[in-house]
Short mmCIF file of C-alpha atoms and ligand atoms in Angstrom, two decimals:
data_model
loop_
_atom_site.label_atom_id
_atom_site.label_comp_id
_atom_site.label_asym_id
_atom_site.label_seq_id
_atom_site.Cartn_x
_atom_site.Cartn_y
_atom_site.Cartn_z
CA UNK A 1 -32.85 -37.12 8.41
CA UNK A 2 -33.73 -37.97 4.81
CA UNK A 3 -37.15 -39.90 4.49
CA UNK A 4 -38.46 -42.22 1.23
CA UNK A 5 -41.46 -43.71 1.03
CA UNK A 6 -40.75 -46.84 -1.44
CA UNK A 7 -44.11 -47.75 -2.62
CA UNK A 8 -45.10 -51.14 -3.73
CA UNK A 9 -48.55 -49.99 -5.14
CA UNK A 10 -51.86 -51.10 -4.64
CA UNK A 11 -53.34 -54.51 -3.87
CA UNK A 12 -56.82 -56.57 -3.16
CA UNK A 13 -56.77 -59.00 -0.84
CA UNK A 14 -59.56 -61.92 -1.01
CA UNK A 15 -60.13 -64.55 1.43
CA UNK A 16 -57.61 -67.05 0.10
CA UNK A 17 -55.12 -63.88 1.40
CA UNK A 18 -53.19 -63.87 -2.26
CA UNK A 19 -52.25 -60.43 -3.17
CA UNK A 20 -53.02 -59.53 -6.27
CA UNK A 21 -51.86 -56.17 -8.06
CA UNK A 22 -54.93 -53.77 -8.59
CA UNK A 23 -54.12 -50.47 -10.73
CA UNK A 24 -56.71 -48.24 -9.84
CA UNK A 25 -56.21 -46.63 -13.45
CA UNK A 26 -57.10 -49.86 -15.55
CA UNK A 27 -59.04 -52.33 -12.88
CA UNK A 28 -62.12 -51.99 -11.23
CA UNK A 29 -63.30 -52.93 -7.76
CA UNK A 30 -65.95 -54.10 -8.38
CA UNK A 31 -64.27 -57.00 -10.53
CA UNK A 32 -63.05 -58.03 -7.33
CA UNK A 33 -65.96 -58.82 -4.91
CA UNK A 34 -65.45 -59.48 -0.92
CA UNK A 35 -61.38 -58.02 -1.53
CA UNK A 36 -60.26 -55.45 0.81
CA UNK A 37 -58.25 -53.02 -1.12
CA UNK A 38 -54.59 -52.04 0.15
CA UNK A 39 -52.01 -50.04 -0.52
CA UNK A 40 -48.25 -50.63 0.34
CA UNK A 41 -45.30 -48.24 1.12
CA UNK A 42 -42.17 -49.64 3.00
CA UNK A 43 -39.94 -46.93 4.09
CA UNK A 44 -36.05 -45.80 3.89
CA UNK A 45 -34.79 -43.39 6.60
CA UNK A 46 -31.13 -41.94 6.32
CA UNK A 47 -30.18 -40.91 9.62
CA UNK A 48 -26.37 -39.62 10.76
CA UNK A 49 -25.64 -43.26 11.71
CA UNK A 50 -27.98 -45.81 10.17
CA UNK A 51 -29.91 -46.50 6.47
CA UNK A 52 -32.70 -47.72 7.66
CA UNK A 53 -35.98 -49.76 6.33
CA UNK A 54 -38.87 -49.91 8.08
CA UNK A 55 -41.15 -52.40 7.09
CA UNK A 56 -40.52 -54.65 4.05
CA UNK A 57 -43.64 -54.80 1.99
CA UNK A 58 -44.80 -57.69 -0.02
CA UNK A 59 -41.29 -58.27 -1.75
CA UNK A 60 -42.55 -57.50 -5.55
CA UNK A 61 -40.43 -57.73 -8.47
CA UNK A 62 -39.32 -55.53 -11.20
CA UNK A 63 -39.39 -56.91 -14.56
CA UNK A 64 -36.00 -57.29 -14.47
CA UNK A 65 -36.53 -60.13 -11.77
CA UNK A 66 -34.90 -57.43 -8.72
CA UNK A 67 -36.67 -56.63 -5.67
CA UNK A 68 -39.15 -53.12 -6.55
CA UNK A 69 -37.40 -52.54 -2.48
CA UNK A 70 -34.61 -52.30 -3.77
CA UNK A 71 -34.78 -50.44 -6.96
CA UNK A 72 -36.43 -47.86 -5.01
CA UNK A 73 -33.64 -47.99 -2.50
CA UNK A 74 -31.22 -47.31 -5.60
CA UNK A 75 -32.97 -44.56 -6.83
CA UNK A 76 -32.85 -43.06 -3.53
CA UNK A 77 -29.23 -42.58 -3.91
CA UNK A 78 -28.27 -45.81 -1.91
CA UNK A 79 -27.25 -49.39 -2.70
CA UNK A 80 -29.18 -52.04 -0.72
CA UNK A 81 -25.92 -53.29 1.08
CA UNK A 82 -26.05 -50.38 2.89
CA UNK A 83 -28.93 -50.61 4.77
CA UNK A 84 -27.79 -51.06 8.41
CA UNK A 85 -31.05 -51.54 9.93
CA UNK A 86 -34.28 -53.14 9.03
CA UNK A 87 -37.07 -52.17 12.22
CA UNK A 88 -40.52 -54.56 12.00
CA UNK A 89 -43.59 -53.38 13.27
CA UNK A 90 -44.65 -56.54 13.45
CA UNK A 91 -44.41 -59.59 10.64
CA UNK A 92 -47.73 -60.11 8.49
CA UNK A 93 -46.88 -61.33 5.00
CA UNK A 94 -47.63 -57.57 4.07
CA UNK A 95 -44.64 -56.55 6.38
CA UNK A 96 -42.21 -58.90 6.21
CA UNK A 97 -41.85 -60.84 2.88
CA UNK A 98 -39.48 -58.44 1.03
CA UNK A 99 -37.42 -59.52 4.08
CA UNK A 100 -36.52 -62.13 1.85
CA UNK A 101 -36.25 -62.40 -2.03
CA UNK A 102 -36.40 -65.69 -4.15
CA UNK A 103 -33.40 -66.49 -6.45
CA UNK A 104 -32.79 -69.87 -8.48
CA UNK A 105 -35.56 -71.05 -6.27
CA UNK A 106 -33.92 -70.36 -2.93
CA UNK A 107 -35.03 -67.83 -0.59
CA UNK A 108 -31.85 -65.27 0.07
CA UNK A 109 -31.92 -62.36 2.58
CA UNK A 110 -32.58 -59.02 0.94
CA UNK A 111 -30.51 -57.68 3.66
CA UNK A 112 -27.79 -59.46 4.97
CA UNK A 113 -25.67 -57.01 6.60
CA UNK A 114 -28.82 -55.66 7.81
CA UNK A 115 -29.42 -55.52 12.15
CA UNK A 116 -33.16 -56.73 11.79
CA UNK A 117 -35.22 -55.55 14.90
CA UNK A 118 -38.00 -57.38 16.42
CA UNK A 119 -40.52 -57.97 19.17
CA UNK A 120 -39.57 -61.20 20.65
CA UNK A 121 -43.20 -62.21 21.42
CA UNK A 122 -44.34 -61.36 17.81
CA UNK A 123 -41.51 -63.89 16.60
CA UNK A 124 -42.64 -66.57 18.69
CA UNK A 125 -45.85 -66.25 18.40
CA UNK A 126 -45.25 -66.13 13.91
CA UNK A 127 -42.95 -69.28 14.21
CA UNK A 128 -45.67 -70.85 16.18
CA UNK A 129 -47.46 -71.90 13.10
CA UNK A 130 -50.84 -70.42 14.77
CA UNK A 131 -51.59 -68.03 12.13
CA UNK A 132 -51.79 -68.16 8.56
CA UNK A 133 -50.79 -64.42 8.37
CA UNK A 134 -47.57 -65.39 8.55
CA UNK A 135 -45.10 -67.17 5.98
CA UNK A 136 -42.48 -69.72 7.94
CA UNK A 137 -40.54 -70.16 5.39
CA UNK A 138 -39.64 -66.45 5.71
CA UNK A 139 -39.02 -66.28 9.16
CA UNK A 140 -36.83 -69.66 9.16
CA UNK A 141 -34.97 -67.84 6.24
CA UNK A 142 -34.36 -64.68 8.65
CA UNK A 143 -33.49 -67.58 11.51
CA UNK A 144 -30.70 -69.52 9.27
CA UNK A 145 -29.18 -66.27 8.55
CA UNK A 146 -30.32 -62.61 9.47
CA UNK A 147 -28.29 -60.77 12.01
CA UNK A 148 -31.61 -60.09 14.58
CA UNK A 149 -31.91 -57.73 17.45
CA UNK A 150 -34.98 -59.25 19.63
CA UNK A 151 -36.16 -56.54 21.87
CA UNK A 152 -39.06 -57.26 24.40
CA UNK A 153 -41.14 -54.63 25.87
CA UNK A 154 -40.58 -50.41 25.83
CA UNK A 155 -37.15 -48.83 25.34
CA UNK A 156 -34.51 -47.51 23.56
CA UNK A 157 -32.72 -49.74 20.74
CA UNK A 158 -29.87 -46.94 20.23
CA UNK A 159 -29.62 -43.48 20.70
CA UNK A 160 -32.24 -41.49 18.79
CA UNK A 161 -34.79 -44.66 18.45
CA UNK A 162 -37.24 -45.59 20.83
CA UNK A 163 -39.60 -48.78 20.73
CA UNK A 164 -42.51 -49.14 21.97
CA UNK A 165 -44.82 -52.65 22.60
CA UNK A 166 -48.26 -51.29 21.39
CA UNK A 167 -50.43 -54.62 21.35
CA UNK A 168 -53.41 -53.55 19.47
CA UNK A 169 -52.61 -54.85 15.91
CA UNK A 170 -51.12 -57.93 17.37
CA UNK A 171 -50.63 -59.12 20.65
CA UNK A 172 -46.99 -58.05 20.04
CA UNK A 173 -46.99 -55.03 17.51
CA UNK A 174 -44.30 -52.21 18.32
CA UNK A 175 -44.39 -48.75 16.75
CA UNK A 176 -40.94 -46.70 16.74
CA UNK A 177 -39.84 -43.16 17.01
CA UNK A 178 -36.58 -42.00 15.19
CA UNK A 179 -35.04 -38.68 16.49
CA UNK A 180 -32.04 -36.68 14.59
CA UNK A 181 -31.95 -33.22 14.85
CA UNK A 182 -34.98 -31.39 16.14
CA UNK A 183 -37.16 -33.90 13.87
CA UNK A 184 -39.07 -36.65 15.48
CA UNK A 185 -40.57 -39.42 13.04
CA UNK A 186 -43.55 -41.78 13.98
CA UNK A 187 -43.63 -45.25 12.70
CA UNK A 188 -46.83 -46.82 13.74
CA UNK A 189 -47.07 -49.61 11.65
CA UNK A 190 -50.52 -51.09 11.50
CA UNK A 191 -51.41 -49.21 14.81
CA UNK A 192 -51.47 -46.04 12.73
CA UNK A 193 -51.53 -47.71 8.81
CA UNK A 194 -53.59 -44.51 7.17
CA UNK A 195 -54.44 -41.21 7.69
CA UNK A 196 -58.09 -42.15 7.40
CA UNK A 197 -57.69 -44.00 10.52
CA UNK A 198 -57.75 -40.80 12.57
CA UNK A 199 -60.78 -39.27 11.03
CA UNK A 200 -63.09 -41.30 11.96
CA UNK A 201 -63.18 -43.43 15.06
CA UNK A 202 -63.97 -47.23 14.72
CA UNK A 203 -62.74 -50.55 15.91
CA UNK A 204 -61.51 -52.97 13.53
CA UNK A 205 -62.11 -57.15 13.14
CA UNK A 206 -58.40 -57.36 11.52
CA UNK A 207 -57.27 -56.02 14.75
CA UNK A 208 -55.81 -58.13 17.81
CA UNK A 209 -57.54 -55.85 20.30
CA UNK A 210 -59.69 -53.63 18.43
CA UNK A 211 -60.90 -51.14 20.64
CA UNK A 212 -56.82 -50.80 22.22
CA UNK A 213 -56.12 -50.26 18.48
CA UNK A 214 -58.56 -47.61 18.34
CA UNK A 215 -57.62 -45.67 20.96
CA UNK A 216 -53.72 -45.96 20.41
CA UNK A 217 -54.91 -44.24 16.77
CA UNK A 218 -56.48 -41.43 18.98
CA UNK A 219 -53.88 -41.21 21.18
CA UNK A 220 -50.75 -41.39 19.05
CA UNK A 221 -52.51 -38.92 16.97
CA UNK A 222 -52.91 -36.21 19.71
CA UNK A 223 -49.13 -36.50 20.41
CA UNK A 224 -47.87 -36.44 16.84
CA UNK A 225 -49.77 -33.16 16.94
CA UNK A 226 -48.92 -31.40 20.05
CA UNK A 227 -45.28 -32.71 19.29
CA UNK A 228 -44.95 -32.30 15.48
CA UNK A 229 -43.86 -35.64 14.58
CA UNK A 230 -43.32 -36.61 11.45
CA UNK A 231 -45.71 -39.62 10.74
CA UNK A 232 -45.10 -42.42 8.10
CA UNK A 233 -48.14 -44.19 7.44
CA UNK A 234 -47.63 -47.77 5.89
CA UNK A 235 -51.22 -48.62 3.81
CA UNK A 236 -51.57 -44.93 2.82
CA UNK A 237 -53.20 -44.66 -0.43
CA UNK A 238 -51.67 -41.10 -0.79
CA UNK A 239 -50.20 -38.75 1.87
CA UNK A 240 -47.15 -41.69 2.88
CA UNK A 241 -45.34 -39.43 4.98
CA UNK A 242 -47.59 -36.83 7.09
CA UNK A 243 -48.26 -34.33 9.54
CA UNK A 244 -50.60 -34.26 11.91
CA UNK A 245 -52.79 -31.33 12.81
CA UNK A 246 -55.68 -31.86 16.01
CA UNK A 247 -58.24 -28.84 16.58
CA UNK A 248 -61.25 -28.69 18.00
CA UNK A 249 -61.59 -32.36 18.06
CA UNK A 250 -60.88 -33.26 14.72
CA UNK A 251 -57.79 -34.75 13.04
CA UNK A 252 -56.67 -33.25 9.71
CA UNK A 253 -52.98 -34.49 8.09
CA UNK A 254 -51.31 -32.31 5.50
CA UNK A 255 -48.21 -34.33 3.51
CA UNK A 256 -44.72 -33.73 4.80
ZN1 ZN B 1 -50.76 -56.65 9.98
#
């Protein structure tokens, strides 16, 4: 399989939870007091059968007014049309609104012919209204329109990809494996967001269930080393796409 990390760059997040670009080159945190500091790569997959995002990042434009997603996707060597399946980790603004893309003032799918995969407790609970992390008028775009695969629980979506219910960045997070070949990729969305996360152990307020998340980090790790995966790691500010190395009890990740 073929992997791309599409980056969307780097962003601080305050309490009113706007994103605002930060370019580590020319701004300075400390400008931005109380912001958490993120970084954002959606990914493309090319498998035998599918083209395949995971994740759909913040939904930034180019200058040119198109979708950075799907620039990226171009440059990749494919044309956005062809992306057969879109898999959500879950659907934070952060995730899901390049799921979507604004034109003449009306939301449009980015991916129409797109199979868009997701936890049916994470949608309910989003179109609840309950939580301001999410953006309705994305997910009733994605309701009026989006071919959507709702899977509930642990299984297998289609040969070679496995889903899994994780529950520790949300009640309803799922993380994914993608086999082709002898390769094995880990998608752990916010379960596993940075490499950082495995170096040092710590449970986090942004967290559903902090100290699950925590040891899903530890645990996920220890596989992806004894089993070489191949892990893609969502906020990474640098090493996107990783792999995992676990010796006497400490994590290192060298860049795939
Ligand atoms: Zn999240």
């Amino acid at each position: 399989m073929e992997i791309f990390a599409l980056g969307e760059g780097s962003y601080s997040v305050d309490s009113s939870k706007k994103f605002i670009p930060f370019n580590p080159a020319t701004d300075n945190a400390k400008d931005r007091p109380g912001s958490l500091f993120i970084h954002v790569n959606p990914f493309l997959i090319k498998t035998e059968r599918d083209l395949i995002v995971l994740d759909a990042g913040l939904g930034i434009k180019n200058k040119q007014g198109e979708l950075w997603l799907h620039e990226h996707i171009r440059n990749a060597g494919f044309a956005p049309s062809e992306v057969t399946l879109v898999i959500m980790s879950h659907l934070h603004y952060d995730h899901s609104a390049g799921l979507v893309v604004e034109r003449n003032g009306k939301l449009e799918l980015s991916f129409p012919q797109a199979l868009h995969v997701i936890q049916q407790g994470e949608w309910d609970y989003a179109m609840s209204g309950k939580s301001t992390s999410y953006h309705l008028d994305i997910l009733q775009t994605l309701q009026n329109g989006a071919k959507i695969e709702f899977v509930e629980g642990s299984g297998e979506l289609k040969p070679g990809i496995q889903y899994e219910l994780s529950g520790g960045h949300t009640e309803f997070h799922q993380v994914f494996w993608l086999e082709d070949g002898d390769q094995k990729c880990f998608f752990g969305g916010d379960e596993l967001p940075e490499p950082e996360q495995l170096l040092r152990r710590f449970a986090a307020k942004y967290d559903y269930d902090g100290r699950k998340a925590m040891e899903l980090r530890d645990e996920y790790g220890k596989k992806a080393a004894a089993e070489g995966w191949i892990c893609l790691f969502y906020h990474a500010k640098s090493t996107a796409i990783g792999k995992v190395n676990y010796e006497s009890d400490a994590f290192t990740i060298a860049a795939y």
